[in-house]
Amino acid sequence: MEKSKFKTRTYSYNSLITLKPNTVVDVYGIVKFHKLPFKTKGTDYLMIVTIVDESLIQADEKLKCLLFAHGEESLPQVKIGSIVRFHRLRVNLHSGELQGSSGKGFSWLVVDSRSDGCLVPKASSLNYTFTDVDRKMIERLFCVKQQNQEFRCQDLVKSLEQLKEGIYFDFVCQVVAVSVVEEGVCFLIQVWDGTRPSCPLFTVEAAERNLIMQTDMELRKVAKDWLVDVCVFDDHFQKAATIKPGMFIKFFNLHCPKHKTPDLVNPPAYEELELVLHRGTSYGRGIKILSGTDPEIDNLKKRLEELTKKVERTHTSLTDPKGSPYKTVKGIKVKTVIQGHQSVKLSHFCDVKNATAPMKFRLLARVMDYSPKLSSVSDFLSLFCLQCHYLTPINNYNLEPSTFQIKDGVEYYRCPHCAKKTNSNDIPVMEYIFLMKFILTDGVYYIIANLWRDEAVKFFNNITPLEFISDAEAMNKVRGYLERIHSSEGSSQNLPMMECCVKSFTGHNSVCYEIFDTLIAA
């Protein structure tokens, strides 16, 4: 760090526990909380920063500071755990508690550490003092930070592969494409961080919604298989509209809830999560545009650069006319067999995802997961109406009034959806079916594929749903088949291999996939 070229001024720094109201002080602290800058009702921007030092940590207290500036860029860029120095901070009482605020002559300094351990200072002025006293203060506060769990355990979710339902997290990423979904209400930002989500994420269908996407096409060529959609709402729309493809950004308090599907007759059997930045600024919620030299993106840039080189090498090998998806199929132990398509060449998963529906493929894949799990008959089977295509799990208690008859110990149900449309007794009886969803992967890409009705019966070696209901041995066979193709232990690379036929088709909102002409090896 360079010292100021001007005459060095001496400062005395107060311990935060000793502050008194109606004073102007010079202080150091660790950022415990911050709210991104927002426009006040006047002409200024306001940023809220809560700081602590060892004295306040011991007393379980904190100091809230209100920082004002004419422009957002004049306010400090901080994160939880940043070391800050405030000169000429005003301290007053507010609602019985001490509160700091900026005023005449106020200045700030922020110190963060890069991944290589080097300190990176940023200041409100190009000319600022930095003496041995400052170095000692920063060293001491870095020690304090390392000794406190609340600072060391920030950002537990470092990438998309660590996602879990319901979490809120801060997310650093690069923007690939943007679009207005609804003016002033919702803005779509497509981003990547070089990792793949640990669970399926909802994708906004830009083509079906006639969205005008602003895209960095060169970047998309590399990032297309890692893209995720983030929907930004209400208060954050104006900020999001300033974001351009290629920028690095950070989301604060991004939510990963379960995606709520419209009230369709046939809801999806496999639930997706989504990434949403809700309205409001609670818990520091917002978006920050990061500069290309920001230490927060050091690791991200390295990861993306390495991935770009890898994709370019892979692309070269995939376009080699002599290349094939696998060096050999013979000798690979697979747990399934296909019927009548052995002469069809094996496809790459990336080709499957990029192909225009409808299309058929032959694949070698591993089952990452499947649903529903076989815990009971009622959880595993569904009911299907051939007339209106109503679909429901058999543990739907709304079916009770529609019971048609009991035969050989099996309950049969009339279709409640058709019953609502007629007063006659000519209501179709629903059939029992298998309905499953599999997450298939080649270790790099994944697709979600349906398996149902006759194709599911074929898959389970002609065990029918009625046999599954009435014969315990049939249910045990199905359980054994599922255990054969999927293991809950180990990495995806150690999962059993299966050969399967998959066809693509256009669904309500996206391209869907279905397994066909495939059965478990006897």
CSV table of N, CA, C and O in Angstrom, one decimal, residues 378-475:
chain,number,residue,atom,x,y,z
A,378,SER,N,-49.1,-46.9,-2.7
A,378,SER,CA,-49.8,-45.7,-2.9
A,378,SER,C,-48.9,-44.5,-3.3
A,378,SER,O,-49.3,-43.7,-4.0
A,379,ASP,N,-47.7,-44.6,-2.8
A,379,ASP,CA,-46.7,-43.5,-3.2
A,379,ASP,C,-46.1,-43.7,-4.6
A,379,ASP,O,-45.7,-42.8,-5.2
A,380,PHE,N,-46.1,-45.0,-5.1
A,380,PHE,CA,-45.4,-45.3,-6.3
A,380,PHE,C,-46.3,-45.3,-7.5
A,380,PHE,O,-45.8,-45.0,-8.6
A,381,LEU,N,-47.6,-45.5,-7.4
A,381,LEU,CA,-48.5,-45.6,-8.6
A,381,LEU,C,-49.3,-44.4,-8.8
A,381,LEU,O,-49.5,-43.6,-7.8
A,382,SER,N,-49.8,-44.2,-10.0
A,382,SER,CA,-50.7,-43.1,-10.3
A,382,SER,C,-51.9,-43.6,-11.0
A,382,SER,O,-51.9,-44.8,-11.5
A,383,LEU,N,-52.9,-42.7,-11.2
A,383,LEU,CA,-54.1,-43.1,-11.9
A,383,LEU,C,-54.2,-42.1,-13.1
A,383,LEU,O,-54.0,-40.9,-13.0
A,384,PHE,N,-54.7,-42.7,-14.2
A,384,PHE,CA,-54.7,-41.9,-15.5
A,384,PHE,C,-56.0,-42.2,-16.2
A,384,PHE,O,-56.5,-43.3,-16.3
A,385,CYS,N,-56.6,-41.1,-16.6
A,385,CYS,CA,-57.9,-41.1,-17.4
A,385,CYS,C,-57.6,-41.1,-18.9
A,385,CYS,O,-57.0,-40.1,-19.4
A,386,LEU,N,-58.0,-42.1,-19.6
A,386,LEU,CA,-57.8,-42.2,-21.0
A,386,LEU,C,-58.6,-41.2,-21.8
A,386,LEU,O,-58.2,-40.8,-22.9
A,387,GLN,N,-59.7,-40.7,-21.2
A,387,GLN,CA,-60.5,-39.8,-21.9
A,387,GLN,C,-60.1,-38.4,-21.9
A,387,GLN,O,-59.9,-37.7,-22.9
A,388,CYS,N,-59.8,-37.9,-20.6
A,388,CYS,CA,-59.4,-36.4,-20.5
A,388,CYS,C,-57.9,-36.2,-20.1
A,388,CYS,O,-57.5,-35.1,-20.0
A,389,HIS,N,-57.2,-37.4,-19.9
A,389,HIS,CA,-55.8,-37.4,-19.6
A,389,HIS,C,-55.5,-36.8,-18.2
A,389,HIS,O,-54.4,-36.3,-17.9
A,390,TYR,N,-56.5,-36.8,-17.3
A,390,TYR,CA,-56.3,-36.4,-15.9
A,390,TYR,C,-55.4,-37.4,-15.3
A,390,TYR,O,-55.5,-38.6,-15.5
A,391,LEU,N,-54.4,-36.9,-14.5
A,391,LEU,CA,-53.4,-37.7,-13.9
A,391,LEU,C,-53.3,-37.3,-12.4
A,391,LEU,O,-53.2,-36.1,-12.1
A,392,THR,N,-53.2,-38.3,-11.6
A,392,THR,CA,-53.1,-38.0,-10.1
A,392,THR,C,-52.5,-39.2,-9.4
A,392,THR,O,-52.7,-40.4,-9.8
A,393,PRO,N,-51.7,-39.0,-8.3
A,393,PRO,CA,-51.2,-40.1,-7.5
A,393,PRO,C,-52.4,-40.8,-6.8
A,393,PRO,O,-53.4,-40.1,-6.5
A,394,ILE,N,-52.3,-42.1,-6.5
A,394,ILE,CA,-53.4,-42.8,-5.9
A,394,ILE,C,-53.6,-42.4,-4.5
A,394,ILE,O,-54.6,-42.8,-3.9
A,395,ASN,N,-52.7,-41.7,-3.9
A,395,ASN,CA,-52.9,-41.3,-2.5
A,395,ASN,C,-53.6,-40.0,-2.4
A,395,ASN,O,-53.5,-39.3,-1.4
A,396,ASN,N,-54.2,-39.6,-3.5
A,396,ASN,CA,-55.0,-38.3,-3.5
A,396,ASN,C,-56.4,-38.6,-2.8
A,396,ASN,O,-57.2,-39.3,-3.4
A,397,TYR,N,-56.6,-38.0,-1.6
A,397,TYR,CA,-57.7,-38.3,-0.9
A,397,TYR,C,-59.0,-37.8,-1.5
A,397,TYR,O,-60.1,-38.2,-1.1
A,398,ASN,N,-58.9,-36.9,-2.5
A,398,ASN,CA,-60.1,-36.4,-3.1
A,398,ASN,C,-60.8,-37.5,-4.0
A,398,ASN,O,-61.9,-37.3,-4.5
A,399,LEU,N,-60.1,-38.6,-4.2
A,399,LEU,CA,-60.6,-39.7,-5.0
A,399,LEU,C,-61.7,-40.5,-4.2
A,399,LEU,O,-62.5,-41.2,-4.9
A,400,GLU,N,-61.7,-40.4,-2.9
A,400,GLU,CA,-62.6,-41.3,-2.2
A,400,GLU,C,-64.1,-41.3,-2.6
A,400,GLU,O,-64.7,-42.3,-2.8
A,401,PRO,N,-64.7,-40.1,-2.8
A,401,PRO,CA,-66.1,-40.1,-3.3
A,401,PRO,C,-66.3,-40.7,-4.7
A,401,PRO,O,-67.4,-40.9,-5.1
A,402,SER,N,-65.2,-40.8,-5.4
A,402,SER,CA,-65.4,-41.3,-6.8
A,402,SER,C,-65.1,-42.8,-6.9
A,402,SER,O,-64.9,-43.3,-8.0
A,403,THR,N,-65.0,-43.5,-5.8
A,403,THR,CA,-64.8,-45.0,-5.9
A,403,THR,C,-65.9,-45.7,-6.8
A,403,THR,O,-67.1,-45.5,-6.5
A,404,PHE,N,-65.4,-46.5,-7.7
A,404,PHE,CA,-66.3,-47.1,-8.6
A,404,PHE,C,-66.7,-48.5,-8.1
A,404,PHE,O,-67.8,-48.9,-7.9
A,405,GLN,N,-65.6,-49.3,-7.9
A,405,GLN,CA,-65.8,-50.7,-7.4
A,405,GLN,C,-64.5,-51.2,-6.8
A,405,GLN,O,-63.5,-50.7,-7.0
A,406,ILE,N,-64.7,-52.3,-6.1
A,406,ILE,CA,-63.5,-53.0,-5.5
A,406,ILE,C,-63.6,-54.4,-6.1
A,406,ILE,O,-64.6,-55.2,-6.0
A,407,LYS,N,-62.5,-54.8,-6.9
A,407,LYS,CA,-62.5,-56.1,-7.5
A,407,LYS,C,-61.2,-56.8,-7.2
A,407,LYS,O,-60.1,-56.2,-7.4
A,408,ASP,N,-61.3,-58.0,-6.7
A,408,ASP,CA,-60.1,-58.8,-6.4
A,408,ASP,C,-59.2,-58.0,-5.4
A,408,ASP,O,-57.9,-58.0,-5.5
A,409,GLY,N,-59.8,-57.3,-4.5
A,409,GLY,CA,-59.1,-56.5,-3.5
A,409,GLY,C,-58.5,-55.2,-4.0
A,409,GLY,O,-57.8,-54.5,-3.3
A,410,VAL,N,-58.7,-54.8,-5.3
A,410,VAL,CA,-58.2,-53.6,-5.9
A,410,VAL,C,-59.3,-52.6,-6.0
A,410,VAL,O,-60.4,-52.9,-6.6
A,411,GLU,N,-59.1,-51.4,-5.5
A,411,GLU,CA,-60.1,-50.3,-5.7
A,411,GLU,C,-60.0,-49.6,-7.1
A,411,GLU,O,-58.8,-49.3,-7.5
A,412,TYR,N,-61.1,-49.4,-7.7
A,412,TYR,CA,-61.1,-48.7,-9.0
A,412,TYR,C,-61.8,-47.4,-8.9
A,412,TYR,O,-62.8,-47.3,-8.1
A,413,TYR,N,-61.4,-46.4,-9.5
A,413,TYR,CA,-61.9,-45.0,-9.4
A,413,TYR,C,-62.4,-44.4,-10.7
A,413,TYR,O,-61.8,-44.6,-11.7
A,414,ARG,N,-63.5,-43.7,-10.6
A,414,ARG,CA,-64.0,-42.9,-11.7
A,414,ARG,C,-63.1,-41.6,-11.8
A,414,ARG,O,-62.6,-41.2,-10.7
A,415,CYS,N,-63.1,-41.0,-12.9
A,415,CYS,CA,-62.3,-39.8,-13.1
A,415,CYS,C,-63.0,-38.6,-12.5
A,415,CYS,O,-64.1,-38.2,-13.0
A,416,PRO,N,-62.5,-38.0,-11.4
A,416,PRO,CA,-63.2,-36.8,-10.8
A,416,PRO,C,-63.2,-35.6,-11.7
A,416,PRO,O,-64.1,-34.8,-11.6
A,417,HIS,N,-62.3,-35.5,-12.6
A,417,HIS,CA,-62.3,-34.4,-13.6
A,417,HIS,C,-63.4,-34.5,-14.6
A,417,HIS,O,-64.1,-33.5,-14.9
A,418,CYS,N,-63.6,-35.7,-15.1
A,418,CYS,CA,-64.7,-35.9,-16.0
A,418,CYS,C,-66.1,-35.8,-15.3
A,418,CYS,O,-67.1,-35.4,-15.9
A,419,ALA,N,-66.1,-36.2,-14.0
A,419,ALA,CA,-67.3,-36.2,-13.2
A,419,ALA,C,-67.9,-34.8,-13.1
A,419,ALA,O,-69.1,-34.6,-12.9
A,420,LYS,N,-66.9,-33.8,-13.0
A,420,LYS,CA,-67.3,-32.4,-12.9
A,420,LYS,C,-68.0,-31.9,-14.1
A,420,LYS,O,-68.7,-30.8,-14.1
A,421,LYS,N,-67.8,-32.6,-15.3
A,421,LYS,CA,-68.3,-32.0,-16.5
A,421,LYS,C,-69.7,-32.7,-17.0
A,421,LYS,O,-70.2,-32.3,-18.0
A,422,THR,N,-70.1,-33.7,-16.2
A,422,THR,CA,-71.4,-34.4,-16.6
A,422,THR,C,-72.1,-34.8,-15.4
A,422,THR,O,-71.6,-35.0,-14.3
A,423,ASN,N,-73.5,-34.9,-15.6
A,423,ASN,CA,-74.3,-35.4,-14.5
A,423,ASN,C,-74.7,-36.9,-14.7
A,423,ASN,O,-75.4,-37.5,-13.9
A,424,SER,N,-74.2,-37.5,-15.8
A,424,SER,CA,-74.6,-38.9,-16.1
A,424,SER,C,-73.7,-39.8,-15.3
A,424,SER,O,-72.7,-39.4,-14.7
A,425,ASN,N,-74.0,-41.1,-15.4
A,425,ASN,CA,-73.2,-42.1,-14.7
A,425,ASN,C,-72.1,-42.7,-15.6
A,425,ASN,O,-71.4,-43.6,-15.2
A,426,ASP,N,-72.1,-42.2,-16.9
A,426,ASP,CA,-71.1,-42.7,-17.8
A,426,ASP,C,-69.8,-41.9,-17.6
A,426,ASP,O,-69.3,-41.2,-18.5
A,427,ILE,N,-69.2,-42.2,-16.5
A,427,ILE,CA,-67.9,-41.6,-16.2
A,427,ILE,C,-66.8,-42.6,-16.3
A,427,ILE,O,-66.9,-43.7,-15.7
A,428,PRO,N,-65.7,-42.3,-17.0
A,428,PRO,CA,-64.7,-43.3,-17.3
A,428,PRO,C,-63.9,-43.7,-16.0
A,428,PRO,O,-63.8,-42.9,-15.1
A,429,VAL,N,-63.6,-45.0,-16.0
A,429,VAL,CA,-62.8,-45.5,-14.9
A,429,VAL,C,-61.3,-45.3,-15.2
A,429,VAL,O,-60.8,-45.6,-16.3
A,430,MET,N,-60.5,-44.8,-14.3
A,430,MET,CA,-59.1,-44.5,-14.5
A,430,MET,C,-58.3,-45.8,-14.4
A,430,MET,O,-58.6,-46.7,-13.6
A,431,GLU,N,-57.2,-45.8,-15.1
A,431,GLU,CA,-56.3,-47.0,-15.1
A,431,GLU,C,-55.1,-46.7,-14.2
A,431,GLU,O,-54.6,-45.6,-14.1
A,432,TYR,N,-54.6,-47.8,-13.5
A,432,TYR,CA,-53.4,-47.7,-12.7
A,432,TYR,C,-52.2,-47.7,-13.7
A,432,TYR,O,-52.1,-48.5,-14.6
A,433,ILE,N,-51.2,-46.8,-13.4
A,433,ILE,CA,-50.0,-46.7,-14.3
A,433,ILE,C,-48.8,-46.5,-13.4
A,433,ILE,O,-48.9,-46.0,-12.3
A,434,PHE,N,-47.6,-46.8,-14.0
A,434,PHE,CA,-46.4,-46.4,-13.4
A,434,PHE,C,-46.1,-45.0,-14.0
A,434,PHE,O,-46.2,-44.8,-15.3
A,435,LEU,N,-45.6,-44.1,-13.3
A,435,LEU,CA,-45.2,-42.8,-13.8
A,435,LEU,C,-43.9,-42.4,-13.0
A,435,LEU,O,-44.0,-42.2,-11.8
A,436,MET,N,-42.8,-42.3,-13.7
A,436,MET,CA,-41.5,-42.0,-13.1
A,436,MET,C,-40.8,-41.0,-13.8
A,436,MET,O,-41.0,-40.7,-15.0
A,437,LYS,N,-39.9,-40.3,-13.1
A,437,LYS,CA,-38.9,-39.4,-13.7
A,437,LYS,C,-37.5,-39.8,-13.3
A,437,LYS,O,-37.2,-40.0,-12.1
A,438,PHE,N,-36.6,-39.8,-14.3
A,438,PHE,CA,-35.2,-40.1,-14.0
A,438,PHE,C,-34.3,-39.0,-14.4
A,438,PHE,O,-34.5,-38.3,-15.4
A,439,ILE,N,-33.3,-38.7,-13.5
A,439,ILE,CA,-32.3,-37.7,-13.9
A,439,ILE,C,-31.1,-38.5,-14.5
A,439,ILE,O,-30.5,-39.3,-13.7
A,440,LEU,N,-30.9,-38.4,-15.8
A,440,LEU,CA,-29.9,-39.2,-16.4
A,440,LEU,C,-28.7,-38.3,-16.7
A,440,LEU,O,-28.8,-37.1,-17.1
A,441,THR,N,-27.5,-38.8,-16.6
A,441,THR,CA,-26.3,-38.1,-16.7
A,441,THR,C,-25.2,-38.9,-17.4
A,441,THR,O,-25.2,-40.1,-17.4
A,442,ASP,N,-24.3,-38.2,-18.1
A,442,ASP,CA,-23.1,-38.8,-18.6
A,442,ASP,C,-21.9,-38.4,-17.8
A,442,ASP,O,-20.7,-38.6,-18.2
A,443,GLY,N,-22.1,-37.7,-16.7
A,443,GLY,CA,-21.1,-37.2,-15.8
A,443,GLY,C,-20.8,-35.8,-16.0
A,443,GLY,O,-20.1,-35.1,-15.2
A,444,VAL,N,-21.3,-35.2,-17.1
A,444,VAL,CA,-21.1,-33.8,-17.4
A,444,VAL,C,-22.4,-33.1,-17.6
A,444,VAL,O,-22.7,-32.1,-16.9
A,445,TYR,N,-23.2,-33.6,-18.5
A,445,TYR,CA,-24.6,-33.1,-18.7
A,445,TYR,C,-25.6,-33.9,-18.1
A,445,TYR,O,-25.4,-35.1,-17.7
A,446,TYR,N,-26.8,-33.4,-18.0
A,446,TYR,CA,-27.9,-34.3,-17.5
A,446,TYR,C,-29.2,-33.9,-18.2
A,446,TYR,O,-29.4,-32.8,-18.6
A,447,ILE,N,-30.2,-34.8,-18.2
A,447,ILE,CA,-31.5,-34.6,-18.7
A,447,ILE,C,-32.5,-35.2,-17.7
A,447,ILE,O,-32.1,-36.2,-17.0
A,448,ILE,N,-33.7,-34.8,-17.7
A,448,ILE,CA,-34.8,-35.4,-16.9
A,448,ILE,C,-35.7,-36.1,-17.9
A,448,ILE,O,-36.3,-35.5,-18.8
A,449,ALA,N,-35.9,-37.4,-17.7
A,449,ALA,CA,-36.6,-38.2,-18.7
A,449,ALA,C,-37.8,-38.9,-18.0
A,449,ALA,O,-37.6,-39.5,-16.9
A,450,ASN,N,-39.0,-38.9,-18.6
A,450,ASN,CA,-40.2,-39.5,-18.1
A,450,ASN,C,-40.1,-41.0,-18.5
A,450,ASN,O,-39.5,-41.4,-19.5
A,451,LEU,N,-40.8,-41.8,-17.7
A,451,LEU,CA,-41.0,-43.2,-18.0
A,451,LEU,C,-42.4,-43.5,-17.5
A,451,LEU,O,-42.7,-43.4,-16.3
A,452,TRP,N,-43.4,-44.0,-18.4
A,452,TRP,CA,-44.7,-44.2,-17.9
A,452,TRP,C,-45.5,-45.1,-18.8
A,452,TRP,O,-45.1,-45.5,-19.9
A,453,ARG,N,-46.6,-45.6,-18.3
A,453,ARG,CA,-47.6,-46.4,-18.9
A,453,ARG,C,-46.9,-47.7,-19.5
A,453,ARG,O,-46.2,-48.4,-18.9
A,454,ASP,N,-47.2,-48.0,-20.8
A,454,ASP,CA,-46.7,-49.2,-21.4
A,454,ASP,C,-45.2,-49.3,-21.4
A,454,ASP,O,-44.6,-50.4,-21.3
A,455,GLU,N,-44.5,-48.2,-21.6
A,455,GLU,CA,-43.1,-48.2,-21.7
A,455,GLU,C,-42.5,-48.5,-20.3
A,455,GLU,O,-41.4,-49.2,-20.2
A,456,ALA,N,-43.2,-48.1,-19.2
A,456,ALA,CA,-42.8,-48.5,-17.9
A,456,ALA,C,-43.0,-50.0,-17.6
A,456,ALA,O,-42.1,-50.6,-16.9
A,457,VAL,N,-44.1,-50.5,-18.0
A,457,VAL,CA,-44.3,-51.9,-17.9
A,457,VAL,C,-43.2,-52.7,-18.6
A,457,VAL,O,-42.7,-53.7,-18.1
A,458,LYS,N,-42.9,-52.3,-19.8
A,458,LYS,CA,-41.8,-52.9,-20.6
A,458,LYS,C,-40.5,-52.8,-19.8
A,458,LYS,O,-39.7,-53.8,-19.7
A,459,PHE,N,-40.2,-51.7,-19.2
A,459,PHE,CA,-39.0,-51.4,-18.5
A,459,PHE,C,-38.8,-52.4,-17.3
A,459,PHE,O,-37.7,-52.8,-17.0
A,460,PHE,N,-40.0,-52.7,-16.6
A,460,PHE,CA,-39.9,-53.5,-15.5
A,460,PHE,C,-40.2,-55.0,-15.9
A,460,PHE,O,-40.8,-55.8,-15.1
A,461,ASN,N,-39.8,-55.4,-17.1
A,461,ASN,CA,-40.0,-56.7,-17.6
A,461,ASN,C,-41.4,-57.3,-17.5
A,461,ASN,O,-41.7,-58.3,-17.0
A,462,ASN,N,-42.3,-56.4,-18.0
A,462,ASN,CA,-43.8,-56.7,-18.1
A,462,ASN,C,-44.5,-57.0,-16.8
A,462,ASN,O,-45.5,-57.6,-16.8
A,463,ILE,N,-44.0,-56.4,-15.7
A,463,ILE,CA,-44.7,-56.3,-14.5
A,463,ILE,C,-45.8,-55.2,-14.6
A,463,ILE,O,-45.4,-54.1,-14.8
A,464,THR,N,-47.0,-55.5,-14.5
A,464,THR,CA,-48.1,-54.5,-14.6
A,464,THR,C,-48.4,-53.9,-13.3
A,464,THR,O,-48.1,-54.4,-12.2
A,465,PRO,N,-49.0,-52.7,-13.3
A,465,PRO,CA,-49.4,-52.0,-12.1
A,465,PRO,C,-50.3,-52.9,-11.2
A,465,PRO,O,-50.2,-52.9,-10.0
A,466,LEU,N,-51.2,-53.6,-11.8
A,466,LEU,CA,-52.2,-54.5,-11.1
A,466,LEU,C,-51.4,-55.6,-10.4
A,466,LEU,O,-51.7,-56.0,-9.3
A,467,GLU,N,-50.4,-56.2,-11.1
A,467,GLU,CA,-49.6,-57.2,-10.4
A,467,GLU,C,-48.8,-56.6,-9.3
A,467,GLU,O,-48.6,-57.2,-8.2
A,468,PHE,N,-48.3,-55.3,-9.5
A,468,PHE,CA,-47.6,-54.6,-8.5
A,468,PHE,C,-48.4,-54.4,-7.2
A,468,PHE,O,-47.9,-54.5,-6.1
A,469,ILE,N,-49.7,-54.2,-7.4
A,469,ILE,CA,-50.6,-53.9,-6.3
A,469,ILE,C,-50.9,-55.2,-5.5
A,469,ILE,O,-50.9,-55.3,-4.3
A,470,SER,N,-51.2,-56.3,-6.3
A,470,SER,CA,-51.7,-57.5,-5.7
A,470,SER,C,-50.7,-58.6,-5.3
A,470,SER,O,-51.0,-59.5,-4.6
A,471,ASP,N,-49.5,-58.4,-5.8
A,471,ASP,CA,-48.5,-59.5,-5.6
A,471,ASP,C,-47.2,-58.8,-5.0
A,471,ASP,O,-46.5,-58.0,-5.6
A,472,ALA,N,-46.9,-59.2,-3.8
A,472,ALA,CA,-45.8,-58.7,-3.0
A,472,ALA,C,-44.5,-59.0,-3.7
A,472,ALA,O,-43.5,-58.2,-3.7
A,473,GLU,N,-44.4,-60.2,-4.4
A,473,GLU,CA,-43.2,-60.6,-5.0
A,473,GLU,C,-42.9,-59.7,-6.2
A,473,GLU,O,-41.8,-59.3,-6.5
A,474,ALA,N,-44.0,-59.2,-6.9
A,474,ALA,CA,-43.8,-58.3,-8.0
A,474,ALA,C,-43.3,-57.0,-7.6
A,474,ALA,O,-42.4,-56.4,-8.2
A,475,MET,N,-43.8,-56.5,-6.4
A,475,MET,CA,-43.3,-55.2,-5.9
A,475,MET,C,-41.8,-55.4,-5.5
A,475,MET,O,-41.0,-54.5,-5.7
